[in-house]
Coordinates of C-alpha atoms and ligand atoms in Angstrom, one line a residue:
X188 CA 16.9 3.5 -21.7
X189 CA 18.8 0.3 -20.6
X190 CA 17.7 -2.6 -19.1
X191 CA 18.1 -3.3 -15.9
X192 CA 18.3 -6.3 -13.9
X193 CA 16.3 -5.8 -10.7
X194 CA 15.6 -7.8 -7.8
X195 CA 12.4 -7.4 -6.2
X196 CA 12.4 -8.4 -2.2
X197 CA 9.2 -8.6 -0.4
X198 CA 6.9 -10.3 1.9
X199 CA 3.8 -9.8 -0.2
X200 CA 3.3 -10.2 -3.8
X201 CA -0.4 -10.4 -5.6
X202 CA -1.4 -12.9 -6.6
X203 CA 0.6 -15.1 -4.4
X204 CA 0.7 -13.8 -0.9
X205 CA -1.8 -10.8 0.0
X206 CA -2.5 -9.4 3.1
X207 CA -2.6 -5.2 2.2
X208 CA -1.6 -2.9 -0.3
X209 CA 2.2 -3.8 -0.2
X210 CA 1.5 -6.6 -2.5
X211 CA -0.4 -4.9 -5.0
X212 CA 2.4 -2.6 -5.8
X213 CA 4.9 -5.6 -5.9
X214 CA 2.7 -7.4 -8.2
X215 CA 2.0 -4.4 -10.4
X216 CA 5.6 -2.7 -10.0
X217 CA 7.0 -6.3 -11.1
X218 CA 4.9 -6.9 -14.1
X219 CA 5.2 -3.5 -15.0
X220 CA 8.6 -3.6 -15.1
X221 CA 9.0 -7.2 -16.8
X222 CA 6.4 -6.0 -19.4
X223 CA 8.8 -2.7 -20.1
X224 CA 11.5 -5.0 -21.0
X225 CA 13.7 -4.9 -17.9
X226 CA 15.1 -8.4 -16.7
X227 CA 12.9 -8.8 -13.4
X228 CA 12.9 -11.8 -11.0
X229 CA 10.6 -11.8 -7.5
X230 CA 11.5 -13.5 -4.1
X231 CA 8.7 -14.6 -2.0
X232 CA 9.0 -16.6 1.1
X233 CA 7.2 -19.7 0.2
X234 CA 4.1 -19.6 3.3
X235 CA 2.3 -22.2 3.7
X236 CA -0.9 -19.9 2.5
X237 CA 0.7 -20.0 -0.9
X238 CA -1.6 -22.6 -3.3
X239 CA 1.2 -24.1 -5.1
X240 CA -1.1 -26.0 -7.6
X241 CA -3.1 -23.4 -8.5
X242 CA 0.4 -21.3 -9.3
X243 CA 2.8 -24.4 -10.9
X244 CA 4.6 -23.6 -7.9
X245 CA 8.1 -26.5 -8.9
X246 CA 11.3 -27.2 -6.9
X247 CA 14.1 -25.2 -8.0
X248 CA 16.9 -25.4 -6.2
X249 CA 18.1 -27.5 -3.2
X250 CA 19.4 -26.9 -1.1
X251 CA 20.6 -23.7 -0.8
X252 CA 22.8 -22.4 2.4
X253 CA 22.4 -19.3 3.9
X254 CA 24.8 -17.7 6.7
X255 CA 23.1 -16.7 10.0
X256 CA 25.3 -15.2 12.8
X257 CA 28.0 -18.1 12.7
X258 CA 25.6 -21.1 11.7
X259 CA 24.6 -21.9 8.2
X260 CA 20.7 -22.5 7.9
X261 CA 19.4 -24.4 4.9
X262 CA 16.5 -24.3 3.1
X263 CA 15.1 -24.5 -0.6
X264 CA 13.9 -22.5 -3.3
X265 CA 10.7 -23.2 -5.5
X266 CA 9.8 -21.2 -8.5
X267 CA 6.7 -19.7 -10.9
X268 CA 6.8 -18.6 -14.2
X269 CA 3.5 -17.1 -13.7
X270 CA 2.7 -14.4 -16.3
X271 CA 5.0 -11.9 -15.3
X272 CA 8.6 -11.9 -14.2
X273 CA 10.2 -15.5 -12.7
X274 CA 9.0 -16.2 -8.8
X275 CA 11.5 -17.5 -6.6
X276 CA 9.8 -18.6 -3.0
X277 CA 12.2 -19.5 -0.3
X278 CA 10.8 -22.6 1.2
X279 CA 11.9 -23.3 4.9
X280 CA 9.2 -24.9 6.5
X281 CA 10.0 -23.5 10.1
X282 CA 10.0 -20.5 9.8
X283 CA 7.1 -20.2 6.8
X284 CA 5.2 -23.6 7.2
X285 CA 2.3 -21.9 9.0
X286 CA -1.1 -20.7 8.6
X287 CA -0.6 -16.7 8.3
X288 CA 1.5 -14.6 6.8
X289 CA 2.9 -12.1 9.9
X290 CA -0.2 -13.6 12.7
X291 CA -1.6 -16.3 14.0
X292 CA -5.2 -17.0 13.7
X293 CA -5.7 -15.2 16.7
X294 CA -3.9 -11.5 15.5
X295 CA -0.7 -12.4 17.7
X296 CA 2.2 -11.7 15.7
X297 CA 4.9 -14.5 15.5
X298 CA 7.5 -14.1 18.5
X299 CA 10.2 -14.9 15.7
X300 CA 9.3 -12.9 12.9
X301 CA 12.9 -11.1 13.3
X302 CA 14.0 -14.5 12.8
X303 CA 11.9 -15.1 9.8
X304 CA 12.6 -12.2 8.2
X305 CA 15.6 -11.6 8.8
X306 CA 16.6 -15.1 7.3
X307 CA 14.7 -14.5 4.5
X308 CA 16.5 -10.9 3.5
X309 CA 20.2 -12.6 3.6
X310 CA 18.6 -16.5 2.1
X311 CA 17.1 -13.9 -1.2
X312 CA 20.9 -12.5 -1.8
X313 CA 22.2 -16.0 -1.2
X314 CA 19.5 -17.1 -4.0
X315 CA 20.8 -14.4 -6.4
X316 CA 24.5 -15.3 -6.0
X317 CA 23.5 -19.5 -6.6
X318 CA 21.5 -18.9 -9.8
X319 CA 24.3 -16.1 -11.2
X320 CA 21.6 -13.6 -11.4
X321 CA 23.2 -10.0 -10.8
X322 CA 21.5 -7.3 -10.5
X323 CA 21.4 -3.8 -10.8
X324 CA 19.1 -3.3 -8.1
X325 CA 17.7 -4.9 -5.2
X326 CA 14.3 -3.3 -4.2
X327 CA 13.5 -4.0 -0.7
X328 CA 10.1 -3.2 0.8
X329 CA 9.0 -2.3 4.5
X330 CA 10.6 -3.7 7.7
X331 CA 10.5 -7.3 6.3
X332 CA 13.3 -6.9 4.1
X333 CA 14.7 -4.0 5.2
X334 CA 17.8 -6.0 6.0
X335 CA 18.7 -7.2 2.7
X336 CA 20.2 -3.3 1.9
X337 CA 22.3 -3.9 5.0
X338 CA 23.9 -7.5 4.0
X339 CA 24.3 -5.9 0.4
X340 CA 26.9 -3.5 1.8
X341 CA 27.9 -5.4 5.2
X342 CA 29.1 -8.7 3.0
X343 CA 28.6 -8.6 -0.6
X344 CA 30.3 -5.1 -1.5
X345 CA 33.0 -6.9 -3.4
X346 CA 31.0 -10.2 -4.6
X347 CA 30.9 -11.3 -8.0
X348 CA 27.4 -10.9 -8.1
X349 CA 26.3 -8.9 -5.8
X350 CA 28.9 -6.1 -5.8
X351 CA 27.5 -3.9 -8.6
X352 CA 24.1 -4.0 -7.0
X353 CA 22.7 -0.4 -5.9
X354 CA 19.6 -0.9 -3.0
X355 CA 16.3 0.8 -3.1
X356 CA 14.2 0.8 -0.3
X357 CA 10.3 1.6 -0.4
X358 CA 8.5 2.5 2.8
X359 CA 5.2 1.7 2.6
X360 CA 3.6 2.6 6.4
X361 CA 6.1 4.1 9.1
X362 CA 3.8 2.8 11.4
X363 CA 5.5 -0.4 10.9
X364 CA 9.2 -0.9 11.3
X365 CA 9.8 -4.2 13.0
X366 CA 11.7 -3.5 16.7
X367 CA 12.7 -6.4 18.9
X368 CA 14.8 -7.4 21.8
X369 CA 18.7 -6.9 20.8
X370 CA 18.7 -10.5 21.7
X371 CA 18.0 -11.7 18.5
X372 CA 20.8 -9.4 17.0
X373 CA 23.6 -12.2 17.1
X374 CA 21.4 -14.4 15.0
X375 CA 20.9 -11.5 12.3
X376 CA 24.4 -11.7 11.9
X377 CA 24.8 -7.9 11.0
X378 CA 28.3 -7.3 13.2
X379 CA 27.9 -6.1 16.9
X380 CA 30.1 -2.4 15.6
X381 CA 26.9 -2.2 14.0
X382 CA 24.4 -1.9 16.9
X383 CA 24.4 2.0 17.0
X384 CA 21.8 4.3 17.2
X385 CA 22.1 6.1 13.8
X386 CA 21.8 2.1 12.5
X387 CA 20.3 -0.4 13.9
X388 CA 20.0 0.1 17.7
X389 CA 16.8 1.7 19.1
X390 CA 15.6 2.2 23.0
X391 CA 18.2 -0.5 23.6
X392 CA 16.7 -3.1 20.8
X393 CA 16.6 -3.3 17.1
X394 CA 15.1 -0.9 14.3
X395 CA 14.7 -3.2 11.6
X396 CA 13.8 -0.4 9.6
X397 CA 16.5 2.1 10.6
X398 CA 19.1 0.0 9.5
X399 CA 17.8 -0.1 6.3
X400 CA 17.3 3.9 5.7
X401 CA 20.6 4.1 7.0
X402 CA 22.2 1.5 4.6
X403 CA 19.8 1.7 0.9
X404 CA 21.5 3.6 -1.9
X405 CA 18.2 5.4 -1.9
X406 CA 14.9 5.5 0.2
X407 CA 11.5 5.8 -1.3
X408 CA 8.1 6.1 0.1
X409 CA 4.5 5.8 -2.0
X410 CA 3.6 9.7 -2.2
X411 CA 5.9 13.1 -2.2
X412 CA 3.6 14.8 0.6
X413 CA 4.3 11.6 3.0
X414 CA 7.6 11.4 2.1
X415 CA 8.0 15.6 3.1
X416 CA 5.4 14.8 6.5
X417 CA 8.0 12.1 7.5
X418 CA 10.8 14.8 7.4
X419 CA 8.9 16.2 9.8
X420 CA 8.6 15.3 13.3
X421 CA 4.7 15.4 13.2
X422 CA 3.5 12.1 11.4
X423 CA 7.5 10.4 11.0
X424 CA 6.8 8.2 14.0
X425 CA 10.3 9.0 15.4
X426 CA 12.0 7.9 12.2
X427 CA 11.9 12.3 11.4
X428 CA 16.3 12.9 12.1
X429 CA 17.1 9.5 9.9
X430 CA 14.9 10.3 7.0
X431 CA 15.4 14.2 7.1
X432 CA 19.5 12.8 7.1
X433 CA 19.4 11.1 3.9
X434 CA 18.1 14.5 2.5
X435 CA 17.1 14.3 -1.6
X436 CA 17.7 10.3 -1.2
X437 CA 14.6 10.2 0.4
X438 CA 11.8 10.7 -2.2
X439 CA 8.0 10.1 -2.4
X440 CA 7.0 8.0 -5.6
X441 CA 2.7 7.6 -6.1
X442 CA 1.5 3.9 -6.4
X443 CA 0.2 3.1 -9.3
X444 CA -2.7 0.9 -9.9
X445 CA -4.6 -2.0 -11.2
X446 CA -6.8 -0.6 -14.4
X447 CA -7.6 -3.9 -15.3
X448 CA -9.6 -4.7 -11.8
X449 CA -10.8 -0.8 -11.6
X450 CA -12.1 0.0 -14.8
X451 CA -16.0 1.5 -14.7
X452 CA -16.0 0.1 -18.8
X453 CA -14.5 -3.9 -17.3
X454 CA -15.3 -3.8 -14.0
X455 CA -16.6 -8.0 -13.1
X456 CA -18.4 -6.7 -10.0
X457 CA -20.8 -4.1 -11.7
X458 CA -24.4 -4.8 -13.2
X459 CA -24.1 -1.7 -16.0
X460 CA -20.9 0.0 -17.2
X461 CA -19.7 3.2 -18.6
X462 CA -16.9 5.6 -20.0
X463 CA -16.2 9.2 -20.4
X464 CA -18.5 9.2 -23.2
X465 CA -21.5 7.1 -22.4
X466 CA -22.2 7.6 -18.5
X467 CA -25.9 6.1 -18.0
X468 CA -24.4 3.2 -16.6
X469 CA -23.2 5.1 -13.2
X470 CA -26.7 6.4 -13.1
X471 CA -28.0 2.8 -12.9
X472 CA -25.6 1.8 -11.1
X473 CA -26.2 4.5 -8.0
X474 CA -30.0 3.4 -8.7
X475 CA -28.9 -0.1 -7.9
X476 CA -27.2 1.0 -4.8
X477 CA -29.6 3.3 -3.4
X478 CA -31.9 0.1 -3.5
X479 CA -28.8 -2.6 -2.5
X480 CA -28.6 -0.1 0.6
X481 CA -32.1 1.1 1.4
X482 CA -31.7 3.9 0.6
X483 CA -34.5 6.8 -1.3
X484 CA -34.4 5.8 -5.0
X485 CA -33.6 9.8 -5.8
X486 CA -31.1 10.1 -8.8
X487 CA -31.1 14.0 -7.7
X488 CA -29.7 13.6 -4.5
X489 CA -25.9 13.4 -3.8
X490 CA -24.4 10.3 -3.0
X491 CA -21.3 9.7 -0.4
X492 CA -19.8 6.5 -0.7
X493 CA -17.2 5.5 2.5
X494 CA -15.2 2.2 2.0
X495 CA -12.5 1.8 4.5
X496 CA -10.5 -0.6 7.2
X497 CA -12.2 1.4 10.9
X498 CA -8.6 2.0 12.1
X499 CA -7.6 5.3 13.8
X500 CA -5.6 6.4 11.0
X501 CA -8.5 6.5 8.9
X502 CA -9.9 9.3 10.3
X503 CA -13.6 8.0 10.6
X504 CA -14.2 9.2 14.5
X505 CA -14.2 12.6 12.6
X506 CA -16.9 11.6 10.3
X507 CA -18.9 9.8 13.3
X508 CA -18.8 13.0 15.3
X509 CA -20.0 14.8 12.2
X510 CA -22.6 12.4 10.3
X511 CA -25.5 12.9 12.0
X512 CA -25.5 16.8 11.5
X513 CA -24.7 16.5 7.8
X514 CA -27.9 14.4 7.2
X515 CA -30.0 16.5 9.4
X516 CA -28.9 19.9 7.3
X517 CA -28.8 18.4 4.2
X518 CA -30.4 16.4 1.4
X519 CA -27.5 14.0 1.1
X520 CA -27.2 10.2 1.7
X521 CA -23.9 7.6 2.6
X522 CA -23.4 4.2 1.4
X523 CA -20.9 3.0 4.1
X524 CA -18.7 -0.1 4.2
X525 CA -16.0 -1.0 6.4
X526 CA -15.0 -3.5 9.6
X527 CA -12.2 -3.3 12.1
X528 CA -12.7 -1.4 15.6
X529 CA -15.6 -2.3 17.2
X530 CA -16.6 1.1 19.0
X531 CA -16.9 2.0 15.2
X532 CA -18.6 -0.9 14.1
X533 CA -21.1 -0.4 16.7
X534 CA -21.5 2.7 15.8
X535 CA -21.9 3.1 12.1
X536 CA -23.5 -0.6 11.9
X537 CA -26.8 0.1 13.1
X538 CA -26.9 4.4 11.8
X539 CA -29.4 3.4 8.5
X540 CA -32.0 2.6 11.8
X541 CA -32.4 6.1 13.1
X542 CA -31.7 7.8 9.8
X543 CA -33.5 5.1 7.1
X544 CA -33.6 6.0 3.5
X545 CA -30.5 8.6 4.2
X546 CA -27.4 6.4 5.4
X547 CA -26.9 2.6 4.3
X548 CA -24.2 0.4 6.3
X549 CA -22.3 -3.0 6.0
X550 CA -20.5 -4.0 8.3
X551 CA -17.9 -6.4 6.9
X552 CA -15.4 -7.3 4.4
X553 CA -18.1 -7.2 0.8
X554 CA -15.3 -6.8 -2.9
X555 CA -18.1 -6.5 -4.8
X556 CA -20.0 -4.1 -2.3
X557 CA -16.5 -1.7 -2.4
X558 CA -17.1 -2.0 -6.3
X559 CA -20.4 -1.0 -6.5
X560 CA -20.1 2.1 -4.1
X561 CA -17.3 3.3 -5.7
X562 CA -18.7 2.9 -9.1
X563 CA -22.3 4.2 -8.1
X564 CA -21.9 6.9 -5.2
X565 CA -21.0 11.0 -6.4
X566 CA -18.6 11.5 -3.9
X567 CA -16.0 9.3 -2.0
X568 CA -15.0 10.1 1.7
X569 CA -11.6 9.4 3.1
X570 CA -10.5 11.7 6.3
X571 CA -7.7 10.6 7.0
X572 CA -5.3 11.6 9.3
X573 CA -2.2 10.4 7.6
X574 CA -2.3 8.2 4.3
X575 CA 1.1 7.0 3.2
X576 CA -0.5 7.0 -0.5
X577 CA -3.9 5.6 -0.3
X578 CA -5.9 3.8 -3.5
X579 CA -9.8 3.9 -2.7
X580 CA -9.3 8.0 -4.0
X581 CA -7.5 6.8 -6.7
X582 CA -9.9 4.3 -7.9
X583 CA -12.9 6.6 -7.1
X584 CA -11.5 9.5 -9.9
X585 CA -11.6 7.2 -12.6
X586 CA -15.5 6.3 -11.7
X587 CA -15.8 9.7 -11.7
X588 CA -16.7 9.8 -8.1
X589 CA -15.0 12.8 -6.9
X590 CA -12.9 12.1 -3.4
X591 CA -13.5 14.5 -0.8
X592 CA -10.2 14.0 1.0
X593 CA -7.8 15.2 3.7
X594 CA -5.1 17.2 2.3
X595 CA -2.3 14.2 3.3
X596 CA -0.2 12.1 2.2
X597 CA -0.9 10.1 -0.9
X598 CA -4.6 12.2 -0.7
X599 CA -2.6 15.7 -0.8
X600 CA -0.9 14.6 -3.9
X601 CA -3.5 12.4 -6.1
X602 CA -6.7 14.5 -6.0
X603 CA -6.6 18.3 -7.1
X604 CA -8.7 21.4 -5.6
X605 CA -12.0 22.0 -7.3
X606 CA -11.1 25.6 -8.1
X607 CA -15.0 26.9 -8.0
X608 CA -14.0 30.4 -10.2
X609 CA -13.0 27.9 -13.4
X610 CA -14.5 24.3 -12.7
X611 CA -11.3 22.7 -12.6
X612 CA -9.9 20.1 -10.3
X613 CA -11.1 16.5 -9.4
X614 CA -12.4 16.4 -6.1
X615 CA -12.6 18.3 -2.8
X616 CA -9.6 19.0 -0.2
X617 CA -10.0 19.7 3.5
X618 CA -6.9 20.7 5.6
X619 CA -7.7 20.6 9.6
X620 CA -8.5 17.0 11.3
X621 CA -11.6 17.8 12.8
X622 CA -15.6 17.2 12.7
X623 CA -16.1 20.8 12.0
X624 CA -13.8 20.2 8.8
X625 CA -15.5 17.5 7.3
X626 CA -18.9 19.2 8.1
X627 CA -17.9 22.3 6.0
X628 CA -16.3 19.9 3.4
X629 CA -19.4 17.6 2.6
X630 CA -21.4 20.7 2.4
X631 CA -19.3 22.3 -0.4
X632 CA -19.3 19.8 -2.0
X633 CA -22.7 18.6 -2.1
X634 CA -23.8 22.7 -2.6
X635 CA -21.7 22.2 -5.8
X636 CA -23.3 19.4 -6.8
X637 CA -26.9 21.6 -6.4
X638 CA -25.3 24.7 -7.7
X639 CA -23.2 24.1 -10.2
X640 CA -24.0 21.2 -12.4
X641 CA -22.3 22.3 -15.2
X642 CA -18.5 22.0 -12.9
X643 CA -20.2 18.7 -11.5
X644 CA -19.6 17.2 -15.2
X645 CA -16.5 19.1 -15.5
X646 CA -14.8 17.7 -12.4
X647 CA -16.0 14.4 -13.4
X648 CA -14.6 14.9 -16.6
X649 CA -11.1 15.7 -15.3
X650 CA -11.3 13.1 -12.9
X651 CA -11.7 9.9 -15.2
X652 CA -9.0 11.4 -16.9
X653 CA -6.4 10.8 -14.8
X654 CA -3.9 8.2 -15.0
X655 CA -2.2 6.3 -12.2
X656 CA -1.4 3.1 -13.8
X657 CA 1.4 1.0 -13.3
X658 CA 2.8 1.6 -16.9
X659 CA 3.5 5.6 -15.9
X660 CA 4.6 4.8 -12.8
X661 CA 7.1 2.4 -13.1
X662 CA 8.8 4.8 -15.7
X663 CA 9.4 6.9 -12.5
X664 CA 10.9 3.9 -10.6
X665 CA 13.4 3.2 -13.0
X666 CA 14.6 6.8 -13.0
X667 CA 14.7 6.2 -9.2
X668 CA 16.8 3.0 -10.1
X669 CA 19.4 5.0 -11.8
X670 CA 19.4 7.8 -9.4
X671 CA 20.5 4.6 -6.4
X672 CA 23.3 3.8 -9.0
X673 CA 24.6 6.9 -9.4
X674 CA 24.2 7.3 -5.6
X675 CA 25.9 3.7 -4.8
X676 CA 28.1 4.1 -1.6
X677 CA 30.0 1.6 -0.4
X678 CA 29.7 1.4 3.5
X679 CA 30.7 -1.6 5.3
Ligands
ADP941 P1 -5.4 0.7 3.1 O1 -4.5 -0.1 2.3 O2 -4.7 1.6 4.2 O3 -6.5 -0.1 3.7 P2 -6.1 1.9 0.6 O4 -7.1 3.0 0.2 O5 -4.7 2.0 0.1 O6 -6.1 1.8 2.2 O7 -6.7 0.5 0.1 C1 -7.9 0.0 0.6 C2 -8.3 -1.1 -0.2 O8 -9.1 -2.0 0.6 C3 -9.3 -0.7 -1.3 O9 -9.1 -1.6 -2.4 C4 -10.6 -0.9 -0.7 O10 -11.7 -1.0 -1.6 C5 -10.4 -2.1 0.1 N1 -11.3 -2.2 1.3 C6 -11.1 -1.7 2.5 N2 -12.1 -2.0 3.4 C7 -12.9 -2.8 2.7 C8 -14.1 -3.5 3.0 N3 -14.7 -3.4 4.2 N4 -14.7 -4.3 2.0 C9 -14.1 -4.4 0.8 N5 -13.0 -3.7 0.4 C10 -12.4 -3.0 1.4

C-alpha cells in the first residue's frame, strides 16, 4: 500500500474541539491514519474554546491571505504536535474568537456561520499551498467544510499543490446541511454560473452541502444501510436525487471507535472489570447499578440499560408509550440516562416514583453514569428512527450487553440477528417504528434471557467479539481514498 498524503478538514476534532460524534471520528480517523504510516496533517479553526496551553498550541504562520469573493481576508495559523498527526488551527479572531463552537450560550446559532465556514474551507487549502503540503486527498466533513471540495475543483484544478488532490466527503447527519440566504453567496466566492440547482442553489438560497456532493471525487457517509436510506426519498431529507445521482460514489463506511476509552478490561469509570474470560466483574458491576439506581438487588432479573440525547430522532416517544406495559408484564428493570426535550424529561425523570425498584432515571449529562450502564445493564435500548451510524450499540457489544435496536442505519449494519434455532448473533433487531414493536422486542429478548441461558452466553460471547476499532476501519478509508483518485474529475 502507498502512503498517502491526506488532508483532514473539519470543524471538530477530539481532543481539541468537541461538540458530537463528528470529532471523535476526526480524532480517531486521523491518528489512525498517522499511526498506519500515512503522512496526515489536521485543520481546525482555532475557537476560542480551544485551551491552547493545555495543547502547546504555538504560532505558525502569519499571516496568511485567503481570497473571499474579490477581497483578500487575512488571518493566522497556529499549530500542535500533539500525539498524532500535525494540527493546524486557523486563527481569525472574528469569526472564531467566541465562546461556542456553532451557538451562542443561549442555542442561537451564529447569523454568519456561512461566513465562518465558508472562510475557513478556502483559508485550509490556502494553508496547504503556503506550507508546500500536497496532498492526495482532502477529506471534508459535514456542511462546515463542504466547500473546500468545491474551491478544489473551482480554483486549484491546475495548482502546483493542489491540483493532484482527489476530495472525499463524509456525511455525518443529513439533518444538517447548512442553507442560508443567497446573499451571502458573493462573499463565498464560488462563481455566480455556479448558483444552480443540481449545485449550490436550493429554494432560492444556498445548499452548503449540495455543493459539495455535487463537486467531491467521492461521497461517504458513516454506515452502508444510511448511505442506501439516503438514496431513498424516505429518510434523505430532500438530498435523495443528488446522492442517488452520484450512484456507486456514494458509499456508507462504519465509524470506528475508541477501545482505549470503552474497554470493560480499562475502563477509568468502572469499580470492577472483566474480559471474555473472567466475567464476575459485569456481575458486580450490574450489582452496583441496581443499588446506584434503586433498583431490586436481583442478579436474576434482566437489566435494560437506555443512554441517549431525548431528541426525536432517537426514537424514545416509542419507548415512553411502551415502558409502562413492559414493567407491568414482566420481570424486567431500566437504568435510564439522558437530557434534551423536556416533554421527555418530564416524563422519564420522575418514572422510578410510580414503578420503584423496577425503572431508575437521571436526568442529565452523568460520563461515568453512561459507563457504568453500559458496562452493568444485559441489554442496551436504542429505537431509533434513523441513526446515521450510532456508537452507544457499538460500545454496548463489546461489554457484552446485547443492543436491542431498530433495524437502521448504523444499527441495521453493526448488530446481527439473534438467530434463536443456532444461538448466533449479537443482539436483537426490530423493524416497524412503533410502541407495539419495541413491546414485542423487549419481551424476546428478555424471554431469551429466562429461556435460553445457554444462547444468553453465546450472544455475549459473539458480541465482545466484535471489532470496530479505528485500526480496521481506517484500512477501509484508505481504499475509499484510492477509489476518489481513480474517480478524480476535473469540473470547473
Ligand atoms: P449521538 O451522537 O447521535 O448522540 P451516538 O450513539 O453516536 O449518538 O453517541 C452518543 C454518545 O453520547 C455516547 O458516547 C453516549 O454514551 C453519550 N451520551 C448521550 N447522552 C448522554 C448522557 N445523558 N450522559 C452521558 N453520555 C451520554
Amino acid at each position: 500500500m502507498s502512503r498517502l498524503k491526506i488532508a483532514l478538514l473539519a470543524s471538530e476534532c477530539y481532543p481539541f474541539a468537541k461538540v458530537g460524534g463528528l470529532a471523535d471520528v476526526v480524532g480517531g480517523l486521523g491518528r489512525a491514519l498517522h499511526a498506519a504510516g500515512h503522512e496526515v496533517v489536521v485543520i481546525l479553526p482555532r475557537y476560542a474554546a480551544i485551551d491552547g496551553a493545555r495543547f502547546q498550541l504555538e504560532p505558525f504562520l502569519s499571516p496568511l491571505g485567503v481570497w473571499m469573493g474579490n477581497t483578500q481576508e487575512w488571518c493566522a495559523v497556529q499549530r500542535a504536535t500533539h500525539n498524532g498527526p500535525p494540527t493546524y488551527f486557523i486563527e481569525h479572531e472574528h469569526y472564531f474568537g467566541r465562546p461556542g463552537l456553532y451557538h451562542d450560550p443561549e442555542f442561537y446559532d451564529y447569523q454568519d456561520n456561512v461566513r465562518r465556514f465558508g472562510f475557513f474551507s478556502r483559508a485550509a487549502l490556502q494553508l496547504c499551498r503556503d506550507i508546500g503540503f500536497a496532498p492526495d486527498i482532502l477529506h471534508a466533513h459535514d456542511w462546515q467544510t463542504a466547500l473546500s471540495p468545491a474551491y478544489l475543483k473551482i480554483w486549484h484544478w491546475d495548482d502546483e499543490y493542489l491540483g493532484g488532490a482527489a476530495s472525499v466527503l463524509t456525511i455525518h447527519n443529513l439533518a444538517h446541511q447548512g442553507r442560508y440566504s443567497a446573499d451571502e453567496y458573493g462573499y463565498l466566492g464560488l462563481q455566480w454560473v455556479n448558483f444552480t440547482s443540481d449545485k449550490f442553489e436550493e429554494f432560492g438560497g444556498i445548499n452548503m452541502l449540495k455543493g459539495g456532493i455535487y463537486y467531491a471525487d467521492l461521497v461517504t457517509t458513516v454506515s452502508p444501510t444510511y448511505a442506501n436510506e439516503t438514496r431513498t426519498p424516505i429518510g434523505a431529507d430532500g438530498f435523495a436525487p443528488y446522492l442517488a445521482r452520484r450512484g456507486a460514489d456514494y458509499i456508507g463506511i462504519v465509524n470506528g471507535v475508541d477501545y482505549d476509552q470503552w474497554n470493560p478490561a480499562l475502563d477509568r469509570y468502572l469499580p470492577h472489570h472483566f474480559t471474555p474470560q473472567r466475567m464476575a466483574g459485569k456481575a458486580q458491576i450490574k450489582a452496583a447499578l441496581q443499588e446506584r439506581m434503586q433498583l431490586e438487588p436481583d442478579p436474576n432479573v434482566p437489566l435494560i440499560g437506555v443512554v441517549s440525547r431525548f431528541v426525536d430522532q432517537k426514537g424514545l416517544d416509542l419507548l415512553a408509550g411502551s415502558i409502562e406495559a413492559i414493567v407491568s408484564d414482566m420481570r424486567v428493570q431500566f437504568a435510564l440516562l439522558g437530557a434534551g426535550e423536556k416533554g421527555l424529561e418530564w416524563y422519564f425523570g420522575p418514572l422510578p416514583g410510580r414503578y420503584p425498584g423496577r425503572i431508575g432515571s437521571y436526568i442529565g449529562y452523568h460520563e461515568e453514569l453512561a459507563h457504568w450502564i453500559v458496562a452493568g445493564a444485559d441489554f442496551f435500548l436504542m429505537p431509533s428512527y434513523f441513526e446515521p451510524c450510532g456508537l452507544n450499540q457499538i460500545y454496548a457489544l463489546k461489554y457484552g450487553t446485547l443492543p436491542i435496536v431498530r433495524a437502521t442505519g448504523g444499527l441495521d449494519d453493526t448488530v446481527q440477528q439473534y438467530d434463536e434455532t443456532t444461538g448466533s448473533g449479537t443482539g436483537f433487531k426490530f423493524w416497524q417504528a412503533t410502541q407495539r414493536a419495541v413491546y414485542d422486542v423487549v419481551g424476546w429478548a428478555v424471554s431469551t434471557y429466562y429461556d435460553r441461558p445457554q444462547h444468553m452466553h453465546k450472544l455475549m460471547a459473539s458480541a465482545m467479539a466484535q471489532d470496530f476499532s479505528w485500526t480496521s476501519q481506517a484500512e477501509v478509508y484508505v481504499e475509499a481514498y484510492q477509489r476518489a483518485l481513480a474517480n478524480k474529475r476535473s469540473l470547473g
